[in-house]
Coordinates of C-alpha atoms and ligand atoms in Angstrom, one line a residue:
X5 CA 3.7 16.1 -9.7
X6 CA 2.7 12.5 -9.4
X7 CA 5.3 10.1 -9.3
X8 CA 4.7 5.8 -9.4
X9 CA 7.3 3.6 -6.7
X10 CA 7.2 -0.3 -7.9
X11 CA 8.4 -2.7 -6.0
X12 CA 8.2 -5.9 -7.7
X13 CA 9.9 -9.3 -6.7
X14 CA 10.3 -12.5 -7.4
X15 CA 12.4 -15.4 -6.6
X16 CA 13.8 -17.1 -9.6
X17 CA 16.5 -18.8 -8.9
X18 CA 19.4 -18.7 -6.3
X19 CA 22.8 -20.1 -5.4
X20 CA 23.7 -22.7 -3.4
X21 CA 20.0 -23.5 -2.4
X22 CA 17.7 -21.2 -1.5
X23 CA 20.2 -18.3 -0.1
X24 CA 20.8 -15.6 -2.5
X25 CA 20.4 -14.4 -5.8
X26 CA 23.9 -14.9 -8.3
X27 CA 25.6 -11.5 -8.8
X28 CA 25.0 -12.2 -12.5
X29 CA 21.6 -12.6 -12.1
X30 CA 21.1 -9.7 -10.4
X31 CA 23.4 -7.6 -13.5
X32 CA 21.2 -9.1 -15.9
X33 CA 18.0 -7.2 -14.2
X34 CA 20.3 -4.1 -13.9
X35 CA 20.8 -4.0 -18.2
X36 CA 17.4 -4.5 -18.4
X37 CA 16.4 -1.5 -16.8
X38 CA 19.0 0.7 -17.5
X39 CA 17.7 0.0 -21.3
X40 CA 13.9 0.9 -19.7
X41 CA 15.4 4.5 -18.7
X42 CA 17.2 5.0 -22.1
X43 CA 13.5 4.5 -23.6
X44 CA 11.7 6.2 -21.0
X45 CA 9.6 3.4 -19.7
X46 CA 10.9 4.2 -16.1
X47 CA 12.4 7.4 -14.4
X48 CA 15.1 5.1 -12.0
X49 CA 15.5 2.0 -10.5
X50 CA 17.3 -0.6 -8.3
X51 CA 18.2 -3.9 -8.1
X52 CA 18.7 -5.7 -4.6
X53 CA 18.3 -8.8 -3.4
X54 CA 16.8 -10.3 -0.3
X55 CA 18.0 -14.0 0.5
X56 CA 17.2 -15.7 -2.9
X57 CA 14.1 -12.9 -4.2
X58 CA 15.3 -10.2 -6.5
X59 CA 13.9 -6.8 -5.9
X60 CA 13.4 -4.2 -8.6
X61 CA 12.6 -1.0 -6.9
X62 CA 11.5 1.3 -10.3
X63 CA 9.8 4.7 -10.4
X64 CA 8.1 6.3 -13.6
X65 CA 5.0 8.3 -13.9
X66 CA 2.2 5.5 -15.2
X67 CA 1.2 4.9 -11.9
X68 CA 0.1 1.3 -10.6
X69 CA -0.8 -1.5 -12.7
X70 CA 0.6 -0.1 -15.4
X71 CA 0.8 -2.6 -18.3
X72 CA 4.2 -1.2 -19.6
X73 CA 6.1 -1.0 -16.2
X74 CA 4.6 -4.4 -14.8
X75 CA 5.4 -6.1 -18.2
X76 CA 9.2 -4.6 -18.2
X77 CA 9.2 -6.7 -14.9
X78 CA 7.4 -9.8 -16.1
X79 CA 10.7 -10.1 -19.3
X80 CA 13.1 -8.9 -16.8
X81 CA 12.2 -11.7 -14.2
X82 CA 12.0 -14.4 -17.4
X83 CA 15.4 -13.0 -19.1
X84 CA 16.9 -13.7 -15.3
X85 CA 15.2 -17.2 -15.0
X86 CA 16.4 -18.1 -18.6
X87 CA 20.0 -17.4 -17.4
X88 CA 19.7 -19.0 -13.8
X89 CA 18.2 -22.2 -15.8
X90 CA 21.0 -21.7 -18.3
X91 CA 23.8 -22.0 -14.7
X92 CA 20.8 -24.8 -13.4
X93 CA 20.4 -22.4 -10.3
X94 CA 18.3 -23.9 -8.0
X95 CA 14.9 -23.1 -8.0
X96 CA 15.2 -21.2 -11.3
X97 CA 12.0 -19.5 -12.5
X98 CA 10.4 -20.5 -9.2
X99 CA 7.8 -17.8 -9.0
X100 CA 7.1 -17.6 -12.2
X101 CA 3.9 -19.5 -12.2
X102 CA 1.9 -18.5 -15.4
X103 CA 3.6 -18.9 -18.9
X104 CA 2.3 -15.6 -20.2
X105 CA 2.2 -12.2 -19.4
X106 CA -2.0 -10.5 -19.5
X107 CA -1.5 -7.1 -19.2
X108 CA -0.9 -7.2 -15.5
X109 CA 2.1 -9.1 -13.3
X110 CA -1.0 -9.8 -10.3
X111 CA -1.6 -13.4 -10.2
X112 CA 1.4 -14.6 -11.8
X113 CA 3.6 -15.2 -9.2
X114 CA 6.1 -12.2 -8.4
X115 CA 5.4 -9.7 -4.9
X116 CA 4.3 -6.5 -5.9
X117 CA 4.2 -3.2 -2.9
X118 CA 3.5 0.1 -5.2
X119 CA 2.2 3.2 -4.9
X120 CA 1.2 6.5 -6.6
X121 CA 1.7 9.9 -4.7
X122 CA 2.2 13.4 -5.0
X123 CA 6.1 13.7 -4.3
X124 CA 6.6 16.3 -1.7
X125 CA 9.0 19.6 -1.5
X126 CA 10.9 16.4 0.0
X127 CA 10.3 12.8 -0.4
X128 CA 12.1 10.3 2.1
X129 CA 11.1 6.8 1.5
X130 CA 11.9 3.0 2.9
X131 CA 12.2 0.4 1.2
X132 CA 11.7 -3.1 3.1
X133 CA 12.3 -6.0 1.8
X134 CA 12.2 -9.6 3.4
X135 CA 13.0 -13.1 3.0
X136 CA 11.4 -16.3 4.6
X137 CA 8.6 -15.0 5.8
X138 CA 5.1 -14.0 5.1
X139 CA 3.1 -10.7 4.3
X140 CA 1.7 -10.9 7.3
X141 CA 5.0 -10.1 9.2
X142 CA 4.7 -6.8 8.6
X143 CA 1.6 -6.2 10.7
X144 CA 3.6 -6.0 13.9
X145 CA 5.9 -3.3 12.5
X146 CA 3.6 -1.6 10.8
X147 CA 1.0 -1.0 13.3
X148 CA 3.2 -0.1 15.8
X149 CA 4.8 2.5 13.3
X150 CA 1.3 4.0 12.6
X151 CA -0.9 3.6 15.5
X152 CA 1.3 2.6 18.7
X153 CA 2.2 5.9 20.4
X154 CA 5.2 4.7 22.6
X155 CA 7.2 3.5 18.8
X156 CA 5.9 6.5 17.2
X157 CA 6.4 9.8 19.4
X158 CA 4.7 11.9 16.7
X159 CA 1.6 10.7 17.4
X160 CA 2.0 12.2 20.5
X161 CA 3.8 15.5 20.0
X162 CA 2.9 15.9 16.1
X163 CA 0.1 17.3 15.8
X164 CA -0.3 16.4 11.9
X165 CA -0.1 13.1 12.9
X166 CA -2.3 13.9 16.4
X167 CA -5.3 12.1 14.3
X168 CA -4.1 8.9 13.4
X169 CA -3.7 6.7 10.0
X170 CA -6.0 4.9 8.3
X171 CA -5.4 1.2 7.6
X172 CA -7.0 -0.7 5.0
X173 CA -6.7 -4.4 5.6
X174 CA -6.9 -7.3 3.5
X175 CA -8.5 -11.1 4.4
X176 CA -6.0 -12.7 2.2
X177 CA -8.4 -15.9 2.5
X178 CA -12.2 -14.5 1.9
X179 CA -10.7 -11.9 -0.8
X180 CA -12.1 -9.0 0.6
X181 CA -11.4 -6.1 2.6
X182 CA -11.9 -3.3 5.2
X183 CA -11.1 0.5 5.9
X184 CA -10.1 1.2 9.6
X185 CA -9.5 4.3 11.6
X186 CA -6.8 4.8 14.0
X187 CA -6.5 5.5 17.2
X188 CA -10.5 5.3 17.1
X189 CA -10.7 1.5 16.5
X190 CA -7.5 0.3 17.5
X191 CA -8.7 -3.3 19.2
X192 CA -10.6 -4.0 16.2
X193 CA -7.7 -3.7 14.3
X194 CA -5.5 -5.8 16.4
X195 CA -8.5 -8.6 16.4
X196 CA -7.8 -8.9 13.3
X197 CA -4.1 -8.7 12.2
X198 CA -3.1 -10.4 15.3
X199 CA -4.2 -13.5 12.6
X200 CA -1.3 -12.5 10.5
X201 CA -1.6 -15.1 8.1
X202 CA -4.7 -14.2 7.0
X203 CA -5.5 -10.8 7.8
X204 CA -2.9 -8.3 6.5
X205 CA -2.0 -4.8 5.7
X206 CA -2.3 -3.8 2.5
X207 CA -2.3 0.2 2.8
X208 CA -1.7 3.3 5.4
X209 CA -3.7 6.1 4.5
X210 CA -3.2 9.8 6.3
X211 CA -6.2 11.1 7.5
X212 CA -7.8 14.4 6.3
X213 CA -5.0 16.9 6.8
X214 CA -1.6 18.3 5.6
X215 CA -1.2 15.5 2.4
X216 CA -4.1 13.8 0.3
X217 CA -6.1 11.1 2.0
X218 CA -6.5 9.0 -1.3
X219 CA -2.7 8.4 -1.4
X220 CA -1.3 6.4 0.4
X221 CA 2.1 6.2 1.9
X222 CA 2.2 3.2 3.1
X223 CA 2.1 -0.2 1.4
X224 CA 2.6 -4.0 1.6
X225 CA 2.6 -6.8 -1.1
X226 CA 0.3 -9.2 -0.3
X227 CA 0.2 -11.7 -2.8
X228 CA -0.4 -16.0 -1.6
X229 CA 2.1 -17.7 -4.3
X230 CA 0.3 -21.2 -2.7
X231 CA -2.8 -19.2 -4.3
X232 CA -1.4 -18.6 -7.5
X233 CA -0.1 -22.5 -7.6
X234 CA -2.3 -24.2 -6.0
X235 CA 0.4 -26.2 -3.6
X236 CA 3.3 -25.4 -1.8
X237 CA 5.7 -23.1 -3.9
X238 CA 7.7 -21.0 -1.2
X239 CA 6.6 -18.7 0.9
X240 CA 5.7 -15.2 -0.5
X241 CA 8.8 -13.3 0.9
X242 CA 7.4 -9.7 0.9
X243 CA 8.1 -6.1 0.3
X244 CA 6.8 -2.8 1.5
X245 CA 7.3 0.4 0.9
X246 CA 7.2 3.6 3.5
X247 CA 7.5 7.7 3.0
X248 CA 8.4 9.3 6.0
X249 CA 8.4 12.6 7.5
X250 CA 7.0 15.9 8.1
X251 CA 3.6 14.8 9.3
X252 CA 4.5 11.2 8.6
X253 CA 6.4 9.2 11.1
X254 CA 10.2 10.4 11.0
X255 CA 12.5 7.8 9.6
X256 CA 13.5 7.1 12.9
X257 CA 10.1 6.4 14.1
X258 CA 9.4 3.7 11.2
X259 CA 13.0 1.6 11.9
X260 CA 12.5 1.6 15.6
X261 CA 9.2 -0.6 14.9
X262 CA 11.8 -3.4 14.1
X263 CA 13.7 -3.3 17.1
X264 CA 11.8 -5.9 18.6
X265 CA 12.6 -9.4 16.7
X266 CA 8.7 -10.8 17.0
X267 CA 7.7 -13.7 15.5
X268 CA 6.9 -14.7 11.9
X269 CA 6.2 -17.8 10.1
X270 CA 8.2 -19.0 7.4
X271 CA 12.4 -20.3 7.9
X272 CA 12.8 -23.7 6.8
X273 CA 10.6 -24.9 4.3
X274 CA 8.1 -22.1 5.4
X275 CA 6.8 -24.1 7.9
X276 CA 8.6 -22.8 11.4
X277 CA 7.8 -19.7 13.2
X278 CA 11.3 -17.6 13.7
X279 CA 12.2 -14.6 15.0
X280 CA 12.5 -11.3 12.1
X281 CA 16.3 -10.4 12.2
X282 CA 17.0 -6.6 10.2
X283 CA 20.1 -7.1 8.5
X284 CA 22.2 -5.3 6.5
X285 CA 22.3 -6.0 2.6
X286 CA 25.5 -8.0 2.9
X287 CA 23.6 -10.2 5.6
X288 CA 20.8 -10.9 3.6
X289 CA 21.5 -14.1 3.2
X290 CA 19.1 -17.1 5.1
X291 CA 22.0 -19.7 6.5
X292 CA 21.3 -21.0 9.6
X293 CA 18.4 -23.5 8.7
X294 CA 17.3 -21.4 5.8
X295 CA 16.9 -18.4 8.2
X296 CA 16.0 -17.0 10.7
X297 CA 13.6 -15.1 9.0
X298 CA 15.6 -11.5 7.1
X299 CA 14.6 -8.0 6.8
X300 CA 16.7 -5.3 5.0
X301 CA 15.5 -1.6 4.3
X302 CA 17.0 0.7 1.9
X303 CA 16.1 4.3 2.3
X304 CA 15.8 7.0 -0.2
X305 CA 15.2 10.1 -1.5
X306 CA 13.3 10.6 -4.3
X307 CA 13.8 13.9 -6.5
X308 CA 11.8 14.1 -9.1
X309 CA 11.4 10.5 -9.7
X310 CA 14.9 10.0 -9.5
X311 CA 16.1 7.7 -6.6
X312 CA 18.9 9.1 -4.2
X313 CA 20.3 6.4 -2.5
X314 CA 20.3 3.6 -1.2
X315 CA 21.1 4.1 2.3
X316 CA 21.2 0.7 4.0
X317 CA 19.4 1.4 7.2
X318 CA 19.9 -1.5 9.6
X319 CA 23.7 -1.5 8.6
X320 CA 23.8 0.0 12.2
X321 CA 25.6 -1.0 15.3
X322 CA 22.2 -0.1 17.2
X323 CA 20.8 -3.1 15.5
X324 CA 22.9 -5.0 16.9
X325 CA 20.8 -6.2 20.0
X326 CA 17.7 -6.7 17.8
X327 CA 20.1 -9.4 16.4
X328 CA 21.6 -10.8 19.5
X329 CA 17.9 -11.3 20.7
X330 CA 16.7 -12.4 18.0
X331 CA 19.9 -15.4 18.0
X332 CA 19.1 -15.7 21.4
X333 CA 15.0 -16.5 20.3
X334 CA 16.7 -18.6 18.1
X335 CA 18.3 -20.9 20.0
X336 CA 15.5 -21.3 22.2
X337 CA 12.9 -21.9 19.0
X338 CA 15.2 -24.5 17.2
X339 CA 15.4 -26.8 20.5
X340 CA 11.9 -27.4 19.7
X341 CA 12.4 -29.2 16.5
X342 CA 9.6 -30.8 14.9
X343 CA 7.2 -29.7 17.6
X344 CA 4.6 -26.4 17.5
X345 CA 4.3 -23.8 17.7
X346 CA 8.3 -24.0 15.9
X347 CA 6.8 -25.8 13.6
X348 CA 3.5 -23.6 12.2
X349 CA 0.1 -24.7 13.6
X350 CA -1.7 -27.7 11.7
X351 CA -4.0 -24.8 10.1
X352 CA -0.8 -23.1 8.1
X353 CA 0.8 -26.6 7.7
X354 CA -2.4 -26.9 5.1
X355 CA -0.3 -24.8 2.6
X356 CA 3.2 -26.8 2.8
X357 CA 4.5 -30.4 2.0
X358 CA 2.8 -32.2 5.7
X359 CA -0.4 -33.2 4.0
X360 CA 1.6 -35.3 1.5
X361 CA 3.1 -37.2 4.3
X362 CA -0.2 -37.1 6.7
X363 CA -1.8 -38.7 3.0
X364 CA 0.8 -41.5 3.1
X365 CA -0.7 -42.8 7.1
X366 CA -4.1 -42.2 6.4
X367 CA -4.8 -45.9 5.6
X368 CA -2.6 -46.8 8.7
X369 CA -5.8 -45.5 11.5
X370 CA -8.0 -47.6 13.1
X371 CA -11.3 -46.4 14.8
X372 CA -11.3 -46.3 18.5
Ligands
LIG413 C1 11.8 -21.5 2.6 C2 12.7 -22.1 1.6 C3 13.6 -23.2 2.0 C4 13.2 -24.5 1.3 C5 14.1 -25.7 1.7 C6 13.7 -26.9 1.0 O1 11.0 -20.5 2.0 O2 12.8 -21.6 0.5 O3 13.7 -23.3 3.4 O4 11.9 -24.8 1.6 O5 15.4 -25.4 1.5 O6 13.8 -26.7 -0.4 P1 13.6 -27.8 -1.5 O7 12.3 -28.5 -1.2 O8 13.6 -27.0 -2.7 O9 14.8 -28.7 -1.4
LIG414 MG1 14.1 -19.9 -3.2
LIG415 MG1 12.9 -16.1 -0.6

């Protein structure tokens, strides 16, 4: 049987600044939902937070887009934003960019990662979630989960994996996208989600095989908020959501991709590039100069829609020098203050506050 996972976030509104999301928000979303079980709109959910986004992970069996489910999210993410203007929050009802809901939450300001799939005899699942950065900051991790044999021994030694993945990839700029095979075209790939702020991935796709190539089990939110808003509102912390296993890379496989604390933009005023620390859920929390950039993942096992877990899956001392390098990266970024490539390159600096201050000088140049 089919089942729907939803992961739909939003930041509207957090305490003390921009660093996490009020416990009482984050009970408000959990009555919410536990009335959309009673009525059947959904089979399970969670509520986590990441830094100041609020995550609700939801399954049910309408699959994606669904009116109902993304509307359930929509009111949930308003009753939250009417509460943390209520406590005058800070930033409260930040994503929330449109006034009214059209059927579908796309456009409107809130991260959505979903996916329909046939849930398997067993059905492990990860849950990532991240804060102060970018969509694009799962490329990295996720080609290296899916395509890089020495993260992902079961490309190697698995021989339902032997083939490869498929990843579909999206130019978050030109609004259009492309299908590509791995290991066949694997430099084409990287050519283009190396440019991780504007080429992403959207979806992982199995190849012909063991489970069915039109589902995927892999996926990323993508959505620009500076799209939506048309200026600088935030950067579009995003989610994604992985099954593992049995033909799929092991659980394992899909953590070790984050072992390595590469660089992503977003931090302070999304406008610095930072190294991605995974943290546990009590650590998602951006201090140190809004950041550095956070990444939690809860794992899962879904059973007949129904979520067992979360396990929190970087709550692990064997994290623990991801983090120290990553401090380490730190350091060495932030002696760099106002100066590239800390701060982002003039070309992502289009989509944050610098033009209004570049506007300010214009009249101040002379020819030469
Ligand atoms: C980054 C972020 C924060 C804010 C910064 C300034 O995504 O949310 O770093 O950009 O704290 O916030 P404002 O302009 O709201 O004072
Ligand atoms: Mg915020
Ligand atoms: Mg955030």
């Amino acid at each position: 049987m089919k089942v729907t996972v939803s992961l739909i976030k939003a930041d509207i509104g957090s305490v003390v600044g921009h660093v996490v999301v009020a416990d009482e928000i984050k009970a408000i979303a959990e009555e919410r939902l536990k009335r959309a079980v009673v009525d059947e709109k959904i089979i399970d959910f969670r509520v986590f937070n990441a830094g100041d986004d609020l995550e609700l992970l939801m399954t049910h069996r309408r699959g994606v887009n669904s009116e109902e489910v993304h509307e359930l999210a929509w009111e949930t993410f308003n009753e939250c934003a009417e509460r943390a203007k209520e406590l005058k929050l800070y930033g409260a009802g930040q994503d929330l960019l449109k006034d009214s809901f059209s059927g579908n939450i796309r456009g409107l300001g809130p991260g959505i990662a979903e996916m329909e799939f046939t849930e398997r005899k067993s059905e492990p699942l990860i849950a990532f979630m991240m804060d102060k950065t970018e969509p694009g900051a799962f490329n990295l991790p996720f080609f290296r989960i899916f395509a890089d044999p020495f993260n992902t021994a079961g490309l190697v030694i698995d021989p339902s994996m032997h083939s490869g993945f498929i990843f579909e990839i999206w130019d978050i700029l030109e609004h259009r996208r492309v299908k590509m095979s791995s290991p066949e075209e694997i430099y084409s790939i990287l050519a283009l989600i190396g440019g991780k702020s504007r080429f992403v991935i959207k979806r992982v796709y199995p190849k012909p095989g063991k489970l069915p190539g039109d589902e995927p089990v892999a996926v990323v939110s993508t959505e620009k908020l500076y799209q939506v808003a048309g200026e600088y509102v935030g950067k579009d912390d995003p989610v994604a959501l992985v099954r593992a296993q049995s033909g799929l890379p092991a659980v394992g496989e899909i953590l070790e991709a984050f072992s390595f604390p590469h660089l992503v933009s977003g931090w302070m005023r999304g406008s610095h590039n930072g190294p991605l620390m995974p943290v546990s859920f009590r650590y998602a929390k951006c201090t140190r100069f809004d950041g550095p950039p956070r990444c939690i993942a809860a794992g899962f096992q879904v059973c007949n829609g129904k979520l067992i877990g979360p396990i929190d899956l970087f709550d692990d001392p064997a994290f623990d020098y991801t983090r120290q390098k990553a401090m380490e990266i730190v350091e060495y970024m932030r002696k760099h203050g106002p100066f590239e490539p800390h701060r982002l390159s003039a070309e992502e600096m289009e989509y944050t506050t610098l033009p209004k201050v570049l506007k300010n000088l214009k009249e101040r140049f002379e020819k030469i």
